[in-house]
mmCIF file of C-alpha atoms and ligand atoms in Angstrom:
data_model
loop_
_atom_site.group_PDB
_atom_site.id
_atom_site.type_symbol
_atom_site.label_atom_id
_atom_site.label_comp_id
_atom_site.label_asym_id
_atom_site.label_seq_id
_atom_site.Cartn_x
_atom_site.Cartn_y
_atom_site.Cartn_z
ATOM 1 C CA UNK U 1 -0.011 14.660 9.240
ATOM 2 C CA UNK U 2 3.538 14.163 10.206
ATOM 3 C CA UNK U 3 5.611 15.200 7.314
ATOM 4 C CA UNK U 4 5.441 15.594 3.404
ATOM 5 C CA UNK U 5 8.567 15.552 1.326
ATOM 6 C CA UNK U 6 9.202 16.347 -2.440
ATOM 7 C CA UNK U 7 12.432 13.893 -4.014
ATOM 8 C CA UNK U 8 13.799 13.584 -7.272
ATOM 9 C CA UNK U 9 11.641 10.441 -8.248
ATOM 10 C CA UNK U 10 10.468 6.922 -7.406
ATOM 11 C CA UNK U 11 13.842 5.457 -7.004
ATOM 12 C CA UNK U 12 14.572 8.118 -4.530
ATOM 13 C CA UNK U 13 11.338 7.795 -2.443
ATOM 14 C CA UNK U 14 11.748 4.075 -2.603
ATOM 15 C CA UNK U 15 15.746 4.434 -1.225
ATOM 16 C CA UNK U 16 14.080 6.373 1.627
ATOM 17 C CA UNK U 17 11.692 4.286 2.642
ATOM 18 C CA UNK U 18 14.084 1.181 1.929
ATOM 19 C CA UNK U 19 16.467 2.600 4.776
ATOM 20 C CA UNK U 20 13.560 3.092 7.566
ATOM 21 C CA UNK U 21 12.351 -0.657 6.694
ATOM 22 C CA UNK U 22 16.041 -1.951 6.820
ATOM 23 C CA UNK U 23 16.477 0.110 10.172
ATOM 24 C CA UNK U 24 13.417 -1.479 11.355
ATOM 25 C CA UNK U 25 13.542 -4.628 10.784
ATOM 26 C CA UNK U 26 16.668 -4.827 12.415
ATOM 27 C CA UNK U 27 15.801 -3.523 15.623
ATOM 28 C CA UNK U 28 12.985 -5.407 15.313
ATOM 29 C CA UNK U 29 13.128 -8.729 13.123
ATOM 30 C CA UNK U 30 9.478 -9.553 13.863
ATOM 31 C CA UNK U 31 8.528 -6.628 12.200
ATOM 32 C CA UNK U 32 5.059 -6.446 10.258
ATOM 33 C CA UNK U 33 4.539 -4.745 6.935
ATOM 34 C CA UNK U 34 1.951 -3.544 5.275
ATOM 35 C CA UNK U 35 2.151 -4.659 1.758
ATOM 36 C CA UNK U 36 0.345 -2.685 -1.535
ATOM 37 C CA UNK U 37 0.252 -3.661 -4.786
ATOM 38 C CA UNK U 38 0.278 -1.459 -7.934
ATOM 39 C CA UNK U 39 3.125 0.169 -9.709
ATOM 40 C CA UNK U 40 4.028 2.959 -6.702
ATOM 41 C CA UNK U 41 5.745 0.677 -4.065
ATOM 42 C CA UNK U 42 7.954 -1.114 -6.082
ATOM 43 C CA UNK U 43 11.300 1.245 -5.979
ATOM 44 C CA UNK U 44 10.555 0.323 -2.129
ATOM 45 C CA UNK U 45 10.703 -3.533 -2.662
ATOM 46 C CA UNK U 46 13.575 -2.909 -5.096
ATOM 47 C CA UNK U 47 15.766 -0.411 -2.785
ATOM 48 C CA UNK U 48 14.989 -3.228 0.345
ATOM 49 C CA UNK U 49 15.752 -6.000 -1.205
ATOM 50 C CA UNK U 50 19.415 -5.128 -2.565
ATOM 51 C CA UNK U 51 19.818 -4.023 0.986
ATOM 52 C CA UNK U 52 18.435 -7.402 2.743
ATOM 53 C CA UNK U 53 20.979 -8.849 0.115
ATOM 54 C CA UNK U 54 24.175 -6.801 0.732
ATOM 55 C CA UNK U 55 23.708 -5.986 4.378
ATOM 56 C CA UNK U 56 22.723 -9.301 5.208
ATOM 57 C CA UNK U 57 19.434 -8.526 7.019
ATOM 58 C CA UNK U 58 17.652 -11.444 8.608
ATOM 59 C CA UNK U 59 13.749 -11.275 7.242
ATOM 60 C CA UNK U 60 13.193 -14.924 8.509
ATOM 61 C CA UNK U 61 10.778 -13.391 10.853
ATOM 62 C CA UNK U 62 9.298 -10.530 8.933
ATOM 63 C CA UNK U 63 5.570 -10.746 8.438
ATOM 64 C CA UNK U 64 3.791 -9.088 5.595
ATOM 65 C CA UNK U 65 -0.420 -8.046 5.481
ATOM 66 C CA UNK U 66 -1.241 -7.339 1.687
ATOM 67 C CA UNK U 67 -3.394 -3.921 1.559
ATOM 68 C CA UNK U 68 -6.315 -6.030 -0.753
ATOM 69 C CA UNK U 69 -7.509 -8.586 -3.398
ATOM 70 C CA UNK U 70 -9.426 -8.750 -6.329
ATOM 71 C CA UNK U 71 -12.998 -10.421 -5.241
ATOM 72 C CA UNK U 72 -13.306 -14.238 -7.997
ATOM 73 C CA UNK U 73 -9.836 -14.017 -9.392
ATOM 74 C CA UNK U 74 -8.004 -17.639 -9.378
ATOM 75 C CA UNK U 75 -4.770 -16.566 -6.767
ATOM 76 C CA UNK U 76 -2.879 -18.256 -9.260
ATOM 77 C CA UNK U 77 -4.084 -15.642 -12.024
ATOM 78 C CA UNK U 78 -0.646 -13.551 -12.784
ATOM 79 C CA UNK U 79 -2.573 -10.138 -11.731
ATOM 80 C CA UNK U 80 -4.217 -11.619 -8.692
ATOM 81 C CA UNK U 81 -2.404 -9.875 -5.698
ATOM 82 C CA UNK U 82 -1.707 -13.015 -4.613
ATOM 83 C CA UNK U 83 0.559 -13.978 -7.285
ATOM 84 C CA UNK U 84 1.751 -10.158 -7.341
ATOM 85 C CA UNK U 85 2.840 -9.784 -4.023
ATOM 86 C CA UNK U 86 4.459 -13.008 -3.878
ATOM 87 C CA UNK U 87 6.542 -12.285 -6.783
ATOM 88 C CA UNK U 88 7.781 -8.515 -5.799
ATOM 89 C CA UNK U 89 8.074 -9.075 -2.292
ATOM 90 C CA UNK U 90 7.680 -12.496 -1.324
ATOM 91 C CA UNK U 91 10.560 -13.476 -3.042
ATOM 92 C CA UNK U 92 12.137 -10.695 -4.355
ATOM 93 C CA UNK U 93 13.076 -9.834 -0.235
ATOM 94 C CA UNK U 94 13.334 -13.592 0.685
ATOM 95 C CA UNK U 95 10.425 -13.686 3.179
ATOM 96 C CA UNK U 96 8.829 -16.649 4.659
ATOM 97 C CA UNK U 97 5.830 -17.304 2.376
ATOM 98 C CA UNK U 98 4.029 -18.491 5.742
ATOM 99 C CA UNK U 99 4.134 -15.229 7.062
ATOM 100 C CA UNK U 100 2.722 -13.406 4.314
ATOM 101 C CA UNK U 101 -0.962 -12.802 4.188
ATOM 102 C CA UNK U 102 -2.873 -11.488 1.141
ATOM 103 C CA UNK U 103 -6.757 -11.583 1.871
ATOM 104 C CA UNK U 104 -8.713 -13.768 0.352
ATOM 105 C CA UNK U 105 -11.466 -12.921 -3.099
ATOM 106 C CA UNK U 106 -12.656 -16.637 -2.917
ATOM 107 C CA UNK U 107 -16.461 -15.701 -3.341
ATOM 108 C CA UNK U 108 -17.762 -18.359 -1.463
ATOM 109 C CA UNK U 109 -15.600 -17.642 1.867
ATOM 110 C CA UNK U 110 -16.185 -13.688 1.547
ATOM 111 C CA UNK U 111 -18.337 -12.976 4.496
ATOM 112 C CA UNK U 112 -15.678 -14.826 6.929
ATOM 113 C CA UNK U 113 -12.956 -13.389 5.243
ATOM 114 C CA UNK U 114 -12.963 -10.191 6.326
ATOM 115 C CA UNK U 115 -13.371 -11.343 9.784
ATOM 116 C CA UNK U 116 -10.506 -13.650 9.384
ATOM 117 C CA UNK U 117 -8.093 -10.752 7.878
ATOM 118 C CA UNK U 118 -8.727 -8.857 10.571
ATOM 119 C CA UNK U 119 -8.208 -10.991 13.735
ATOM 120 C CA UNK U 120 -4.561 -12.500 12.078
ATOM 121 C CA UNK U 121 -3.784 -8.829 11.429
ATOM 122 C CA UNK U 122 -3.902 -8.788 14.932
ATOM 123 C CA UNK U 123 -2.472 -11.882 15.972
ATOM 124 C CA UNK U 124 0.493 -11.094 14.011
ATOM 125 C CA UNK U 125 0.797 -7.911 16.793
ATOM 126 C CA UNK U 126 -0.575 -5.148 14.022
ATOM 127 C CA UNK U 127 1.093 -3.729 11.388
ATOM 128 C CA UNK U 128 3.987 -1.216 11.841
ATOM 129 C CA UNK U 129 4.792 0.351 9.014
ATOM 130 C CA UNK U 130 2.239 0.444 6.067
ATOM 131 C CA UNK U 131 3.131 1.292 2.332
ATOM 132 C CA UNK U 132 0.237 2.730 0.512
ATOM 133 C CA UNK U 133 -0.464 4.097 -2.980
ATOM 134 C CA UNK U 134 -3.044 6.468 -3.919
ATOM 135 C CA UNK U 135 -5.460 6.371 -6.824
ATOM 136 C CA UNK U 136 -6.277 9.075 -8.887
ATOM 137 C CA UNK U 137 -9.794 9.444 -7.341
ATOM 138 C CA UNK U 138 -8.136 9.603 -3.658
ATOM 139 C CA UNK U 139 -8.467 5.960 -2.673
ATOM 140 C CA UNK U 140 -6.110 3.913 -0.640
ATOM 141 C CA UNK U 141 -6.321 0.299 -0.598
ATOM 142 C CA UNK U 142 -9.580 0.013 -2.701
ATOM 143 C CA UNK U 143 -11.136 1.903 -0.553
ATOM 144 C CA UNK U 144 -12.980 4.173 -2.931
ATOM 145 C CA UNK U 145 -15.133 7.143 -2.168
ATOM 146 C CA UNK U 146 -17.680 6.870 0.143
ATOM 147 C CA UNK U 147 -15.568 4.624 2.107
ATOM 148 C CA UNK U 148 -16.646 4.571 5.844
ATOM 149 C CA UNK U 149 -13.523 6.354 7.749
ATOM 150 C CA UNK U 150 -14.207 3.486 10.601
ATOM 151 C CA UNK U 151 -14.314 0.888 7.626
ATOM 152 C CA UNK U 152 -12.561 -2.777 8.225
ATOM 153 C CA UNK U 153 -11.740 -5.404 5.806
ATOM 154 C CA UNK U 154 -14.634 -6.063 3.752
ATOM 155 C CA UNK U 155 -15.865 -7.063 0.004
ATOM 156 C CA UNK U 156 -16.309 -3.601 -2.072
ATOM 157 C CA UNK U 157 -17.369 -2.824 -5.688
ATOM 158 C CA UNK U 158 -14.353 -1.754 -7.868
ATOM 159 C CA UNK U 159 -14.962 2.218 -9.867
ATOM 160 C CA UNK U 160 -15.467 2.152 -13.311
ATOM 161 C CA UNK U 161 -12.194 4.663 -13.122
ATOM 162 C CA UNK U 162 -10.421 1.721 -11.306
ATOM 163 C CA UNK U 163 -10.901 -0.319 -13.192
ATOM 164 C CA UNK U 164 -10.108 0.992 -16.439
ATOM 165 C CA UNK U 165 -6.766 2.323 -14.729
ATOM 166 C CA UNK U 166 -5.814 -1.431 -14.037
ATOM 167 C CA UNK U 167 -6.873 -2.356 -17.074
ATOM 168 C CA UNK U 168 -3.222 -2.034 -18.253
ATOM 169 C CA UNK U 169 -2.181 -5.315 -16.002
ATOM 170 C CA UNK U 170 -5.134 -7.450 -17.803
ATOM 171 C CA UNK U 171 -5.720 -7.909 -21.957
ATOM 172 C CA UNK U 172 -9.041 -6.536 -21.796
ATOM 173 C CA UNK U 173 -10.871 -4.185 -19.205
ATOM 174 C CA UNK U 174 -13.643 -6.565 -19.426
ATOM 175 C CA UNK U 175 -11.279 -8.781 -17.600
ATOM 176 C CA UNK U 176 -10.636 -7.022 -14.523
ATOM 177 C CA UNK U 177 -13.029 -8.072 -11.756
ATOM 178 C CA UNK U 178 -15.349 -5.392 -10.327
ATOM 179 C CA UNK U 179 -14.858 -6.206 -6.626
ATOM 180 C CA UNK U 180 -12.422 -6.492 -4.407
ATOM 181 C CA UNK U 181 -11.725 -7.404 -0.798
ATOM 182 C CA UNK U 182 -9.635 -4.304 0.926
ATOM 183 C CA UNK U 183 -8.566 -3.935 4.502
ATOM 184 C CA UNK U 184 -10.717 -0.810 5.520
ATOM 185 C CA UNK U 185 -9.779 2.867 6.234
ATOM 186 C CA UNK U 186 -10.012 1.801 9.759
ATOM 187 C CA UNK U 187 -7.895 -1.245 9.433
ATOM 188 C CA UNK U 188 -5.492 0.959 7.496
ATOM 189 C CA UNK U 189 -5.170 3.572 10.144
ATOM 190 C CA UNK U 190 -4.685 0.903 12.790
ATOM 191 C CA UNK U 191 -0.829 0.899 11.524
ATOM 192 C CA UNK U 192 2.247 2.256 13.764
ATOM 193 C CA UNK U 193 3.147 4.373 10.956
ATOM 194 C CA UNK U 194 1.793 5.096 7.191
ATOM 195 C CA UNK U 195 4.080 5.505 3.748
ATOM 196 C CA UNK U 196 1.596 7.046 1.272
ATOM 197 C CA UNK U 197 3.560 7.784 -1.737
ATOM 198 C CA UNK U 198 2.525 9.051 -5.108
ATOM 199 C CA UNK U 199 4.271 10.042 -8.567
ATOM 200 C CA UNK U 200 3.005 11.922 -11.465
ATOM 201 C CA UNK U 201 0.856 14.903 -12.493
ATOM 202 C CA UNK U 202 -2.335 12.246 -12.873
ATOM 203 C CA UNK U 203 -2.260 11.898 -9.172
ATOM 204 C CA UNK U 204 -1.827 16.048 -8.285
ATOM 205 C CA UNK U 205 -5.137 16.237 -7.638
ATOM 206 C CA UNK U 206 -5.882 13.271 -5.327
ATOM 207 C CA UNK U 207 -2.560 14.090 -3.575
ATOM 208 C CA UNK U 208 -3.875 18.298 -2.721
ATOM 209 C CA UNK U 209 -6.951 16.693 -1.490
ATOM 210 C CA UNK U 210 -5.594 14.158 0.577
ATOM 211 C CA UNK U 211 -3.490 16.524 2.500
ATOM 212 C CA UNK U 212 -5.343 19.745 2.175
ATOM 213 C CA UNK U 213 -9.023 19.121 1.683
ATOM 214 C CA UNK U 214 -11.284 18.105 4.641
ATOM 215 C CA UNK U 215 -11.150 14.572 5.760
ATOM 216 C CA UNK U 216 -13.749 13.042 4.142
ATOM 217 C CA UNK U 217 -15.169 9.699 2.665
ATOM 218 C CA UNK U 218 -14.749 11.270 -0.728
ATOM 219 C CA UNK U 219 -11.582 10.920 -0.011
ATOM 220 C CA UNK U 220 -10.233 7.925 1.579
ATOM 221 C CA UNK U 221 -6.717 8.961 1.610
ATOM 222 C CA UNK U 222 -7.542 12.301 3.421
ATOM 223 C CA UNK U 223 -7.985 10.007 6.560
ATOM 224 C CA UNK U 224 -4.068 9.611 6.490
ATOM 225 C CA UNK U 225 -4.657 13.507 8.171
ATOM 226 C CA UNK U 226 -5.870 11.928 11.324
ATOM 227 C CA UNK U 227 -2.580 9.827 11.892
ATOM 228 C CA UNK U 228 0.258 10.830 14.509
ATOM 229 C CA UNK U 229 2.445 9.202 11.874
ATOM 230 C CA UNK U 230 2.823 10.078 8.498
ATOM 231 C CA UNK U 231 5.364 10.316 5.839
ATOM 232 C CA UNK U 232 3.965 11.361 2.524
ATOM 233 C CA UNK U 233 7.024 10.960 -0.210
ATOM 234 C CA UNK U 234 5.894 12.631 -3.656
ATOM 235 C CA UNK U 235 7.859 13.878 -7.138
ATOM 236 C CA UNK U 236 6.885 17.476 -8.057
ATOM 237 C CA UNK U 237 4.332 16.274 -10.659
ATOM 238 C CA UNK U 238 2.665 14.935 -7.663
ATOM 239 C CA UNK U 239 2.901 17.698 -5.595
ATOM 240 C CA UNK U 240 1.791 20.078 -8.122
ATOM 241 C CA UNK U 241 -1.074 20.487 -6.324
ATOM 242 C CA UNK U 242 0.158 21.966 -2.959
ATOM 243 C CA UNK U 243 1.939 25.176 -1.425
ATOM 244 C CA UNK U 244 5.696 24.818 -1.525
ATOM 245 C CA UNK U 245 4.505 25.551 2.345
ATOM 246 C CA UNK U 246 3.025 21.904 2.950
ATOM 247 C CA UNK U 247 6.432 20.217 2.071
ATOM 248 C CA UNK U 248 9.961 20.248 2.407
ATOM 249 C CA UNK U 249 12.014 19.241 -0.735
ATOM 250 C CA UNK U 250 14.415 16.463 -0.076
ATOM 251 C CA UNK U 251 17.741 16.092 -2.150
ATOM 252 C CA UNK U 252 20.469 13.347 -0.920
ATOM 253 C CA UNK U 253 17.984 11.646 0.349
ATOM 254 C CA UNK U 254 19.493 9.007 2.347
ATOM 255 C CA UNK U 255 21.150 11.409 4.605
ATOM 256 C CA UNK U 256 17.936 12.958 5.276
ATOM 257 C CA UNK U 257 16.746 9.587 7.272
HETATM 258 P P1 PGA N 301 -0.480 2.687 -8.767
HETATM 259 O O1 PGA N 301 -1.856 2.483 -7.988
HETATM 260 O O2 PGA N 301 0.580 2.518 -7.740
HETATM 261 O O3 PGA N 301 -0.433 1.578 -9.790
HETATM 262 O O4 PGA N 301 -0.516 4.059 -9.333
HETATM 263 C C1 PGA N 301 -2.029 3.130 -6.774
HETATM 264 C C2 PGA N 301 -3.410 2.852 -6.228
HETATM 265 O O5 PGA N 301 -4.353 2.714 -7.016
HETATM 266 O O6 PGA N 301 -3.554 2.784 -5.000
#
């Protein structure tokens, strides 16, 4: 575990992050990102897209690896990640649609496309820097518990505590799908560097265990412990959970990069 840091709140987290991405890509326009969905990431996309704007960054070249996809859902679906991503990143930061990869939940083509996910993750060089959330029972991606450590991209059955938290993007719960294709724990740890992020008291809990507890299946996101590179950004609601010892509290944040 590299580093954890307490901000103000998502907008500050996302700034943060924003200015390592900008820095990045850069240095390095070719750079590949690691792409989740969900409501945590999107101060990020926010905070890096009024940067690509105003500082003019070239993302021509920028390649983007979604995190997952829900397993049956038509991509053109408004909550399948494939419409999701392509509407708060795709073109919110101006990328090249070609070089943005969401795996596919067509339920024919399942078997291959794990396969597939994984070998243009790494024709595409790996990913550098990879955004994740974390769900309230400790999974990143949808890796839930149990989730082999060594685990690649691969179909997996959805929790019934998933699914009812996603239930808010859908009409009904009965609508939202009960599998999913994820890039695995392994896949995930692959990255040069990991952004797990995480705001709110309802995610104190997964947060302590993910950092403190022993690195474990049960919890997918305590595999994040076994990275050289880290950087854990979390509100105090989130943090609630751990020592003041196991993080240093960040104000003015975008000095602090
Ligand atoms: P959220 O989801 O960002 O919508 O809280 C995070 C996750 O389930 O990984």
């Amino acid at each position: 575990m590299s580093e954890v840091f307490v901000v103000s709140g998502p907008a500050e987290a996302g700034e943060y992050v924003a200015e390592i991405l900008a820095r990045a890509i850069t240095t390095n326009p070719e750079t590949v990102l690691g792409l989740a969905t969900g409501s945590t990431p999107l101060p990020i996309y926010a905070a890096l897209a009024e940067k690509v704007r105003t500082e003019g960054i070239d993302v021509s070249r920028v390649s983007g690896f979604a995190l997952d996809e829900y397993v049956g859902i038509d991509p053109a679906h408004d909550q399948s990640y494939h419409h999701v991503i392509d509407a708060e990143v795709t073109q919110t930061l101006g990328l090249n649609p070609e070089r943005v990869h969401v795996p596919s939940g067509n339920p024919e083509t399942l078997e291959s496309a794990g396969t597939a996910y994984e070998d243009a993750i790494r024709a595409a060089g790996g990913v550098d820097w990879q955004i994740l959330g974390i769900g309230a029972n400790g999974h990143i991606g949808f890796n839930e518990p149990g989730s082999p450590l060594d685990s690649l991209t691969r179909r997996v059955p959805l929790t019934e505590q998933t699914r009812e938290d996603n239930a808010r993007f859908f009409e009904t719960i009965d609508e939202v799908p009960r599998h999913a294709i994820t890039q695995g724990v392994g896949t995930i740890l692959r990255a040069g560097h990991l952004f797990l992020l995480a705001f709110g008291a309802h995610k104190a809990d997964a947060v302590a265990r993910a950092i403190n507890g022993p690195i474990s299946p049960e919890i997918p996101a305590s595999a994040i412990q076994s990275h050289p590179h880290v950087t854990v950004l979390l509100d105090a609601a989130a943090a609630a959970g751990l020592a003041p010892a196991d993080y240093t509290v960040v104000e003015g944040v975008v000095s602090a990069v």
